[in-house]
mmCIF file of C-alpha atoms in Angstrom:
data_model
loop_
_atom_site.group_PDB
_atom_site.id
_atom_site.type_symbol
_atom_site.label_atom_id
_atom_site.label_comp_id
_atom_site.label_asym_id
_atom_site.label_seq_id
_atom_site.Cartn_x
_atom_site.Cartn_y
_atom_site.Cartn_z
ATOM 1 C CA MET A 1 14.885 -8.859 22.524
ATOM 2 C CA THR A 2 11.985 -11.118 22.120
ATOM 3 C CA SER A 3 9.986 -10.631 25.239
ATOM 4 C CA ASN A 4 10.229 -6.618 24.224
ATOM 5 C CA ASN A 5 8.914 -7.547 21.007
ATOM 6 C CA GLU A 6 6.078 -9.290 22.408
ATOM 7 C CA ASN A 7 4.655 -5.706 23.832
ATOM 8 C CA LEU A 8 5.066 -4.022 20.259
ATOM 9 C CA ASP A 9 2.226 -3.333 17.834
ATOM 10 C CA SER A 10 2.462 -4.669 14.050
ATOM 11 C CA ASN A 11 3.912 -1.123 12.433
ATOM 12 C CA GLU A 12 6.922 -1.087 15.065
ATOM 13 C CA LEU A 13 7.357 -4.847 14.302
ATOM 14 C CA ILE A 14 7.253 -3.910 10.726
ATOM 15 C CA GLU A 15 9.675 -1.330 11.240
ATOM 16 C CA LEU A 16 12.277 -3.309 13.290
ATOM 17 C CA ALA A 17 12.249 -6.094 10.356
ATOM 18 C CA ARG A 18 12.461 -3.244 7.753
ATOM 19 C CA ASN A 19 16.067 -2.587 9.709
ATOM 20 C CA GLY A 20 16.778 -6.290 9.197
ATOM 21 C CA GLN A 21 16.053 -7.230 13.502
ATOM 22 C CA LYS A 22 14.955 -10.901 12.516
ATOM 23 C CA GLN A 23 13.609 -11.474 16.026
ATOM 24 C CA ALA A 24 11.036 -8.677 15.043
ATOM 25 C CA PHE A 25 9.933 -10.488 11.984
ATOM 26 C CA THR A 26 9.624 -13.788 14.096
ATOM 27 C CA MET A 27 7.272 -12.110 16.705
ATOM 28 C CA LEU A 28 4.834 -11.495 13.357
ATOM 29 C CA VAL A 29 5.348 -14.985 12.034
ATOM 30 C CA LYS A 30 3.825 -16.055 15.768
ATOM 31 C CA ARG A 31 1.222 -13.496 15.686
ATOM 32 C CA HIS A 32 -0.421 -14.379 11.846
ATOM 33 C CA TYR A 33 0.882 -17.940 11.381
ATOM 34 C CA GLY A 34 -2.592 -19.086 12.073
ATOM 35 C CA THR A 35 -4.596 -16.487 9.917
ATOM 36 C CA VAL A 36 -2.081 -17.819 6.993
ATOM 37 C CA MET A 37 -2.482 -21.400 7.855
ATOM 38 C CA TYR A 38 -6.380 -21.460 8.082
ATOM 39 C CA TYR A 39 -6.487 -19.047 5.211
ATOM 40 C CA LEU A 40 -4.507 -21.576 3.053
ATOM 41 C CA MET A 41 -6.249 -24.654 4.582
ATOM 42 C CA GLY A 42 -9.520 -23.107 3.240
ATOM 43 C CA PHE A 43 -8.493 -23.728 -0.022
ATOM 44 C CA GLY A 44 -8.748 -27.447 0.689
ATOM 45 C CA VAL A 45 -4.869 -27.646 1.265
ATOM 46 C CA LYS A 46 -3.497 -30.147 4.002
ATOM 47 C CA LYS A 47 -2.106 -28.762 6.789
ATOM 48 C CA PRO A 48 1.855 -30.196 5.786
ATOM 49 C CA ASP A 49 1.484 -28.588 2.172
ATOM 50 C CA ALA A 50 0.102 -25.360 4.086
ATOM 51 C CA GLU A 51 3.310 -25.249 6.376
ATOM 52 C CA ASP A 52 5.556 -25.338 3.133
ATOM 53 C CA ILE A 53 3.347 -22.753 1.608
ATOM 54 C CA ALA A 54 2.905 -20.408 4.381
ATOM 55 C CA GLN A 55 6.988 -20.299 5.275
ATOM 56 C CA GLU A 56 7.531 -19.640 1.769
ATOM 57 C CA ALA A 57 5.074 -16.597 2.038
ATOM 58 C CA PHE A 58 6.817 -15.532 5.438
ATOM 59 C CA ILE A 59 10.249 -15.751 3.862
ATOM 60 C CA ASN A 60 8.814 -13.227 0.691
ATOM 61 C CA ALA A 61 7.130 -11.274 2.815
ATOM 62 C CA PHE A 62 10.529 -10.852 4.541
ATOM 63 C CA ARG A 63 12.441 -10.235 1.468
ATOM 64 C CA LYS A 64 9.747 -7.565 0.132
ATOM 65 C CA ILE A 65 9.158 -5.923 3.259
ATOM 66 C CA ASP A 66 10.208 -2.800 1.880
ATOM 67 C CA GLN A 67 7.273 -2.494 -0.459
ATOM 68 C CA PHE A 68 5.088 -2.859 2.361
ATOM 69 C CA ARG A 69 3.030 0.555 3.141
ATOM 70 C CA THR A 70 2.142 0.752 6.588
ATOM 71 C CA SER A 71 -1.094 2.578 5.545
ATOM 72 C CA GLY A 72 -2.704 -0.725 4.797
ATOM 73 C CA SER A 73 -3.242 -3.954 6.718
ATOM 74 C CA PHE A 74 0.074 -6.364 7.207
ATOM 75 C CA VAL A 75 -1.934 -9.433 7.285
ATOM 76 C CA GLY A 76 -4.085 -8.819 4.233
ATOM 77 C CA TRP A 77 -0.617 -8.171 2.196
ATOM 78 C CA LEU A 78 0.368 -11.434 3.821
ATOM 79 C CA LEU A 79 -2.501 -13.451 2.959
ATOM 80 C CA ARG A 80 -1.937 -12.210 -0.743
ATOM 81 C CA ILE A 81 1.559 -13.271 -1.029
ATOM 82 C CA ALA A 82 0.104 -16.457 0.478
ATOM 83 C CA ARG A 83 -2.725 -16.640 -2.338
ATOM 84 C CA ASN A 84 0.001 -16.117 -4.779
ATOM 85 C CA GLN A 85 2.471 -18.731 -3.149
ATOM 86 C CA HIS A 86 -0.380 -21.032 -3.470
ATOM 87 C CA ILE A 87 -1.478 -20.403 -6.963
ATOM 88 C CA ASP A 88 2.535 -20.763 -8.190
ATOM 89 C CA LYS A 89 2.453 -23.875 -6.845
ATOM 90 C CA LEU A 90 -0.647 -25.047 -8.559
ATOM 91 C CA ARG A 91 0.566 -23.739 -11.715
ATOM 92 C CA LYS A 92 3.697 -25.726 -10.869
ATOM 93 C CA GLU A 93 1.666 -28.854 -10.385
ATOM 94 C CA LYS A 94 -0.752 -27.712 -13.351
ATOM 95 C CA LYS A 95 -3.900 -27.886 -11.145
ATOM 96 C CA PHE A 96 -4.651 -24.468 -11.146
ATOM 97 C CA ASP A 97 -8.132 -23.592 -12.662
ATOM 98 C CA THR A 98 -8.085 -19.734 -13.950
ATOM 99 C CA THR A 99 -11.511 -20.133 -14.743
ATOM 100 C CA GLY A 100 -12.988 -19.121 -11.447
ATOM 101 C CA SER A 101 -10.867 -16.619 -9.900
ATOM 102 C CA GLU A 102 -13.149 -15.339 -7.549
ATOM 103 C CA LEU A 103 -13.732 -17.048 -4.120
ATOM 104 C CA ASP A 104 -17.203 -17.527 -3.314
ATOM 105 C CA LEU A 105 -17.318 -17.166 0.641
ATOM 106 C CA LEU A 106 -21.121 -18.309 0.935
ATOM 107 C CA ASN A 107 -19.983 -21.525 -0.902
ATOM 108 C CA LEU A 108 -16.869 -22.960 0.604
ATOM 109 C CA PRO A 109 -17.032 -26.617 0.908
ATOM 110 C CA ASP A 110 -16.317 -28.055 4.005
ATOM 111 C CA ASP A 111 -12.824 -28.968 3.350
ATOM 112 C CA ARG A 112 -11.369 -29.456 6.771
ATOM 113 C CA THR A 113 -8.495 -31.676 6.990
ATOM 114 C CA PRO A 114 -9.124 -34.467 9.418
ATOM 115 C CA GLU A 115 -6.331 -32.664 11.883
ATOM 116 C CA VAL A 116 -8.489 -29.822 11.972
ATOM 117 C CA GLN A 117 -11.977 -31.803 12.156
ATOM 118 C CA VAL A 118 -10.407 -33.466 15.251
ATOM 119 C CA VAL A 119 -9.011 -30.016 16.904
ATOM 120 C CA SER A 120 -12.758 -28.631 16.170
ATOM 121 C CA ASP A 121 -14.590 -31.740 17.144
ATOM 122 C CA ALA A 122 -12.402 -32.150 20.267
ATOM 123 C CA ALA A 123 -13.365 -28.844 21.599
ATOM 124 C CA VAL A 124 -17.350 -28.943 21.453
ATOM 125 C CA GLU A 125 -17.931 -26.378 24.058
ATOM 126 C CA ASP A 126 -15.800 -23.903 22.332
ATOM 127 C CA LEU A 127 -17.972 -21.369 20.633
ATOM 128 C CA TYR A 128 -15.493 -21.672 17.434
ATOM 129 C CA SER A 129 -16.197 -25.441 17.125
ATOM 130 C CA GLY A 130 -17.867 -26.086 13.644
ATOM 131 C CA LEU A 131 -16.416 -23.341 11.935
ATOM 132 C CA LYS A 132 -14.718 -23.577 8.536
ATOM 133 C CA PRO A 133 -11.291 -22.171 7.884
ATOM 134 C CA GLN A 134 -12.427 -19.713 5.747
ATOM 135 C CA GLU A 135 -15.048 -18.421 8.391
ATOM 136 C CA LYS A 136 -12.162 -18.419 11.278
ATOM 137 C CA VAL A 137 -10.341 -16.276 9.157
ATOM 138 C CA LEU A 138 -13.256 -14.313 7.991
ATOM 139 C CA LEU A 139 -13.505 -13.793 11.802
ATOM 140 C CA ASP A 140 -10.175 -12.948 12.829
ATOM 141 C CA LEU A 141 -9.991 -10.340 10.090
ATOM 142 C CA ARG A 142 -12.834 -8.507 10.963
ATOM 143 C CA VAL A 143 -13.115 -8.751 14.593
ATOM 144 C CA PHE A 144 -9.576 -9.296 15.773
ATOM 145 C CA GLN A 145 -7.758 -7.333 12.615
ATOM 146 C CA GLN A 146 -10.455 -4.719 12.451
ATOM 147 C CA MET A 147 -10.031 -5.008 8.938
ATOM 148 C CA SER A 148 -12.544 -3.111 6.682
ATOM 149 C CA PHE A 149 -14.893 -5.381 4.240
ATOM 150 C CA ALA A 150 -13.116 -4.235 1.238
ATOM 151 C CA GLU A 151 -9.850 -5.243 2.621
ATOM 152 C CA ILE A 152 -11.012 -8.437 3.620
ATOM 153 C CA ALA A 153 -12.410 -8.880 0.476
ATOM 154 C CA GLU A 154 -9.323 -7.874 -1.387
ATOM 155 C CA ALA A 155 -7.313 -9.968 0.948
ATOM 156 C CA LEU A 156 -9.671 -13.318 0.460
ATOM 157 C CA GLY A 157 -10.089 -12.791 -3.588
ATOM 158 C CA SER A 158 -13.697 -12.033 -2.543
ATOM 159 C CA THR A 159 -16.288 -9.328 -3.060
ATOM 160 C CA GLU A 160 -17.028 -6.853 -0.108
ATOM 161 C CA GLY A 161 -20.494 -7.658 -0.670
ATOM 162 C CA ASN A 162 -19.964 -11.357 0.033
ATOM 163 C CA ALA A 163 -17.602 -10.886 2.676
ATOM 164 C CA ARG A 164 -20.369 -8.568 4.391
ATOM 165 C CA LEU A 165 -22.860 -10.825 3.923
ATOM 166 C CA VAL A 166 -21.012 -14.051 4.973
ATOM 167 C CA PHE A 167 -19.578 -12.108 8.145
ATOM 168 C CA HIS A 168 -23.219 -11.292 9.317
ATOM 169 C CA ARG A 169 -24.307 -14.802 8.592
ATOM 170 C CA LEU A 170 -21.709 -15.843 10.826
ATOM 171 C CA ILE A 171 -22.397 -13.406 13.659
ATOM 172 C CA VAL A 172 -26.266 -14.407 13.456
ATOM 173 C CA ARG A 173 -25.041 -18.450 13.937
ATOM 174 C CA LEU A 174 -22.394 -17.677 16.649
ATOM 175 C CA ARG A 175 -25.008 -15.946 18.125
ATOM 176 C CA SER A 176 -27.624 -18.701 18.101
ATOM 177 C CA LYS A 177 -25.037 -20.927 19.474
ATOM 178 C CA PHE A 178 -24.166 -18.510 22.133
ATOM 179 C CA ARG A 179 -27.509 -17.981 23.236
ATOM 180 C CA SER A 180 -28.096 -21.786 23.510
ATOM 181 C CA MET B 1 -34.906 -0.405 14.108
ATOM 182 C CA SER B 2 -34.298 -2.559 11.243
ATOM 183 C CA ALA B 3 -32.007 -5.665 10.632
ATOM 184 C CA LYS B 4 -29.635 -3.351 8.314
ATOM 185 C CA ASP B 5 -29.442 -0.856 11.682
ATOM 186 C CA CYS B 6 -28.603 -3.654 13.848
ATOM 187 C CA GLU B 7 -25.858 -4.712 11.094
ATOM 188 C CA LYS B 8 -24.568 -1.242 11.411
ATOM 189 C CA ILE B 9 -24.386 -1.454 15.387
ATOM 190 C CA ILE B 10 -22.165 -4.221 14.724
ATOM 191 C CA ASP B 11 -19.795 -2.967 12.805
ATOM 192 C CA GLN B 12 -19.768 0.254 14.815
ATOM 193 C CA ALA B 13 -19.154 -2.143 17.819
ATOM 194 C CA ILE B 14 -16.129 -3.579 16.276
ATOM 195 C CA GLU B 15 -14.884 -0.733 14.403
ATOM 196 C CA LYS B 16 -14.968 1.334 17.592
ATOM 197 C CA HIS B 17 -13.253 -1.032 19.879
ATOM 198 C CA GLY B 18 -16.627 -1.249 21.970
ATOM 199 C CA ALA B 19 -20.177 0.403 21.516
ATOM 200 C CA ASP B 20 -20.946 3.561 22.305
ATOM 201 C CA ALA B 21 -23.779 5.177 24.129
ATOM 202 C CA ALA B 22 -26.248 5.508 21.531
ATOM 203 C CA THR B 23 -25.531 1.675 20.696
ATOM 204 C CA GLN B 24 -25.572 0.720 24.062
ATOM 205 C CA ALA B 25 -29.110 2.620 24.458
ATOM 206 C CA HIS B 26 -29.872 0.896 21.596
ATOM 207 C CA ALA B 27 -29.006 -2.637 22.841
ATOM 208 C CA ARG B 28 -30.968 -2.308 25.784
ATOM 209 C CA THR B 29 -33.789 -2.460 23.983
ATOM 210 C CA CYS B 30 -32.947 -4.684 21.110
ATOM 211 C CA PRO B 31 -32.219 -8.063 22.343
ATOM 212 C CA LYS B 32 -30.646 -9.385 19.376
ATOM 213 C CA CYS B 33 -28.324 -6.528 19.376
ATOM 214 C CA ALA B 34 -27.987 -6.993 23.268
ATOM 215 C CA ALA B 35 -26.811 -10.670 22.109
ATOM 216 C CA THR B 36 -24.641 -9.720 19.456
ATOM 217 C CA LEU B 37 -22.619 -7.349 21.767
ATOM 218 C CA ALA B 38 -22.299 -9.840 24.604
ATOM 219 C CA LEU B 39 -21.234 -12.221 22.046
ATOM 220 C CA LEU B 40 -18.447 -10.217 20.253
ATOM 221 C CA ALA B 41 -17.227 -8.987 24.131
ATOM 222 C CA LEU B 42 -16.836 -12.849 24.780
ATOM 223 C CA LEU B 43 -15.003 -13.495 21.209
ATOM 224 C CA LYS B 44 -12.692 -10.971 22.364
ATOM 225 C CA THR B 45 -12.137 -12.450 25.788
ATOM 226 C CA SER B 46 -11.625 -15.878 24.142
ATOM 227 C CA GLY B 47 -9.353 -14.559 21.540
ATOM 228 C CA SER B 48 -9.030 -15.342 17.746
ATOM 229 C CA PRO B 49 -10.248 -18.401 16.539
ATOM 230 C CA VAL B 50 -7.107 -19.133 14.387
ATOM 231 C CA SER B 51 -4.798 -18.795 17.573
ATOM 232 C CA ASP B 52 -5.360 -22.156 18.029
ATOM 233 C CA LEU B 53 -2.796 -22.847 15.296
ATOM 234 C CA LYS B 54 0.738 -22.153 16.786
ATOM 235 C CA PRO B 55 4.005 -22.569 14.691
ATOM 236 C CA SER B 56 5.989 -25.642 16.002
ATOM 237 C CA ALA B 57 9.719 -24.955 16.878
ATOM 238 C CA ALA B 58 10.912 -27.105 13.700
ATOM 239 C CA PHE B 59 8.973 -24.211 11.617
ATOM 240 C CA LEU B 60 10.092 -21.051 13.470
ATOM 241 C CA GLY B 61 13.669 -22.699 13.039
ATOM 242 C CA ARG B 62 13.223 -23.308 9.334
ATOM 243 C CA ILE B 63 12.099 -19.512 9.010
ATOM 244 C CA GLU B 64 14.958 -17.955 10.992
ATOM 245 C CA SER B 65 17.596 -20.146 9.203
ATOM 246 C CA SER B 66 15.980 -18.687 5.880
ATOM 247 C CA LEU B 67 15.767 -15.149 7.115
ATOM 248 C CA ALA B 68 19.832 -15.600 7.890
ATOM 249 C CA THR B 69 20.267 -16.710 4.901
ATOM 250 C CA SER B 70 18.195 -14.035 2.930
ATOM 251 C CA ALA B 71 19.975 -11.669 5.378
ATOM 252 C CA SER B 72 23.533 -12.304 4.020
ATOM 253 C CA GLU B 73 22.623 -12.898 0.479
ATOM 254 C CA ALA B 74 21.203 -9.136 0.827
ATOM 255 C CA ALA B 75 24.706 -8.677 2.726
ATOM 256 C CA ALA B 76 26.491 -9.713 0.040
ATOM 257 C CA THR B 77 24.698 -8.365 -2.787
ATOM 258 C CA GLY B 78 25.112 -5.047 -1.206
ATOM 259 C CA ALA B 79 28.828 -5.764 -0.822
ATOM 260 C CA LEU B 80 28.885 -6.868 -4.326
ATOM 261 C CA LYS B 81 27.573 -3.892 -5.624
ATOM 262 C CA SER B 82 29.929 -1.373 -3.280
ATOM 263 C CA LYS B 83 32.941 -3.259 -4.450
ATOM 264 C CA LEU B 84 31.318 -3.025 -8.422
ATOM 265 C CA LEU B 85 30.869 0.543 -7.496
ATOM 266 C CA ALA B 86 34.279 0.944 -6.279
ATOM 267 C CA ALA B 87 35.755 -1.007 -9.153
ATOM 268 C CA ALA B 88 33.904 1.471 -11.896
ATOM 269 C CA ILE B 89 34.767 4.455 -9.813
ATOM 270 C CA GLY B 90 38.550 2.999 -10.050
ATOM 271 C CA VAL B 91 38.132 2.125 -13.742
ATOM 272 C CA ALA B 92 36.672 5.826 -14.391
ATOM 273 C CA LEU B 93 39.599 7.660 -12.665
ATOM 274 C CA THR B 94 42.349 5.727 -14.413
ATOM 275 C CA ALA B 95 40.458 6.443 -17.433
ATOM 276 C CA THR B 96 40.466 10.261 -16.771
ATOM 277 C CA VAL B 97 44.211 10.407 -15.398
ATOM 278 C CA ALA B 98 45.305 8.215 -18.493
ATOM 279 C CA TRP B 99 43.564 10.449 -20.968
ATOM 280 C CA THR B 100 44.904 13.735 -19.496
ATOM 281 C CA VAL B 101 48.116 12.235 -19.609
ATOM 282 C CA VAL B 102 47.955 11.135 -23.214
ATOM 283 C CA SER B 103 45.981 14.614 -24.007
ATOM 284 C CA GLN B 104 49.119 16.477 -22.302
ATOM 285 C CA SER B 105 51.767 14.464 -23.954
ATOM 286 C CA LYS B 106 50.051 15.118 -27.464
ATOM 287 C CA LYS B 107 49.912 18.658 -26.345
ATOM 288 C CA SER B 108 53.466 18.840 -25.841
ATOM 289 C CA ASP B 109 54.328 16.687 -29.011
ATOM 290 C CA VAL B 110 52.476 18.926 -30.864
ATOM 291 C CA ALA B 111 54.124 21.988 -29.414
ATOM 292 C CA LYS B 112 57.413 20.485 -30.089
ATOM 293 C CA THR B 113 57.003 19.214 -33.433
ATOM 294 C CA GLN B 114 55.326 22.610 -34.145
ATOM 295 C CA THR B 115 58.943 24.178 -32.660
ATOM 296 C CA GLN B 116 60.726 21.780 -34.635
ATOM 297 C CA THR B 117 59.026 22.471 -37.468
ATOM 298 C CA SER B 118 59.251 26.336 -37.374
ATOM 299 C CA GLN B 119 63.161 25.563 -36.749
ATOM 300 C CA GLY B 120 63.216 23.618 -39.815
ATOM 301 C CA GLU B 121 61.455 25.902 -41.667
ATOM 302 C CA MET B 122 63.700 28.639 -40.842
ATOM 303 C CA ARG B 123 66.601 26.783 -41.715
ATOM 304 C CA ALA B 124 64.987 25.575 -44.983
ATOM 305 C CA ASP B 125 63.730 29.055 -45.890
ATOM 306 C CA PRO B 126 65.702 30.210 -48.731
ATOM 307 C CA ASP B 127 65.796 33.639 -48.686
ATOM 308 C CA VAL B 128 67.359 34.007 -44.953
ATOM 309 C CA ARG B 129 71.041 34.162 -45.475
ATOM 310 C CA ALA B 130 73.355 34.320 -42.817
ATOM 311 C CA GLY B 131 74.785 37.559 -42.003
ATOM 312 C CA GLU B 132 72.115 39.148 -43.903
ATOM 313 C CA ASN B 133 70.551 40.871 -40.671
ATOM 314 C CA ASP B 134 73.646 41.493 -39.035
ATOM 315 C CA ALA B 135 73.265 45.246 -39.322
ATOM 316 C CA ALA B 136 70.285 45.228 -37.516
ATOM 317 C CA PHE B 137 71.986 44.011 -34.304
ATOM 318 C CA PRO B 138 74.964 46.070 -32.194
ATOM 319 C CA GLN B 139 78.394 44.714 -33.081
ATOM 320 C CA LEU B 140 81.087 44.394 -30.559
ATOM 321 C CA GLN B 141 83.909 46.477 -31.699
ATOM 322 C CA LEU B 142 87.004 43.981 -30.777
ATOM 323 C CA PRO B 143 90.178 45.963 -30.713
ATOM 324 C CA SER B 144 92.153 44.567 -33.413
ATOM 325 C CA ALA B 145 95.949 43.257 -32.441
ATOM 326 C CA THR B 146 97.378 46.363 -34.613
ATOM 327 C CA ASP B 147 95.893 48.843 -32.617
ATOM 328 C CA GLU B 148 97.806 48.275 -29.484
ATOM 329 C CA LEU B 149 100.861 48.713 -31.850
ATOM 330 C CA LYS B 150 99.759 52.331 -32.466
#
């Protein structure tokens, strides 16, 4: 069953998950785990906490999967759930600051956890090493999930212009790295 | 071509799963675009930058057990809903039957009461006297005992 699910696209997996097939949803978890984890770590959340939030986000997504419209982006929907889960956690811990709700992708702090820094630094030859978690998510959403800048901005809680600008700066940076 | 046009070419190359003929023709004359298209091709073959983080078996196990719990909760909720629905239908049916029986018995009681009342009324009617309407009915003429002797 699992090997069959590996060949299915996201919409087919979502349809199977809607019919209660848990293996199909597990496949979706495997596919989008990295995006959700890097997204949460981009907020400065440490890996174990990010895993807890990601777990809750995936479980919530399974419970609400009937509410997801297949015309939209599944990973974008998933990231919104993860962000809400993260905000809920911060509210419970009374750490949520409502003054700056919009994420500024241009001024992201290098808040990589030591574990992520170790992974990044170990792969010096890797083109992706040195990228901030949110930059990795942005690259994933744009190049691999082929989401529009409007969808990315909605998923990341930013503006379309901000997402576009950061993506093109990122491409320029990667290009110069690639050339060298 | 301006930097804006080069940006558009990047977008097109991403959204169309590769560069079309016009883009490729431009890329041959623009070293920046050529490098970008080569970079995108490399990125696609390298895989997503987020794919280095994989869920552990323990994480997947926790997710699967939670999914099983939420699925059984959903099934229990569904079963409870159907039980409640069945109970509601049962109650409604019982109430309808009971109401029908009660109303029927009430009707027959009323009819009986009316009959008894009318009989009672007839008995109580002081204008009606026994044998008053006798002439209206045919009378059976029985032979008297003296007729045989005649």
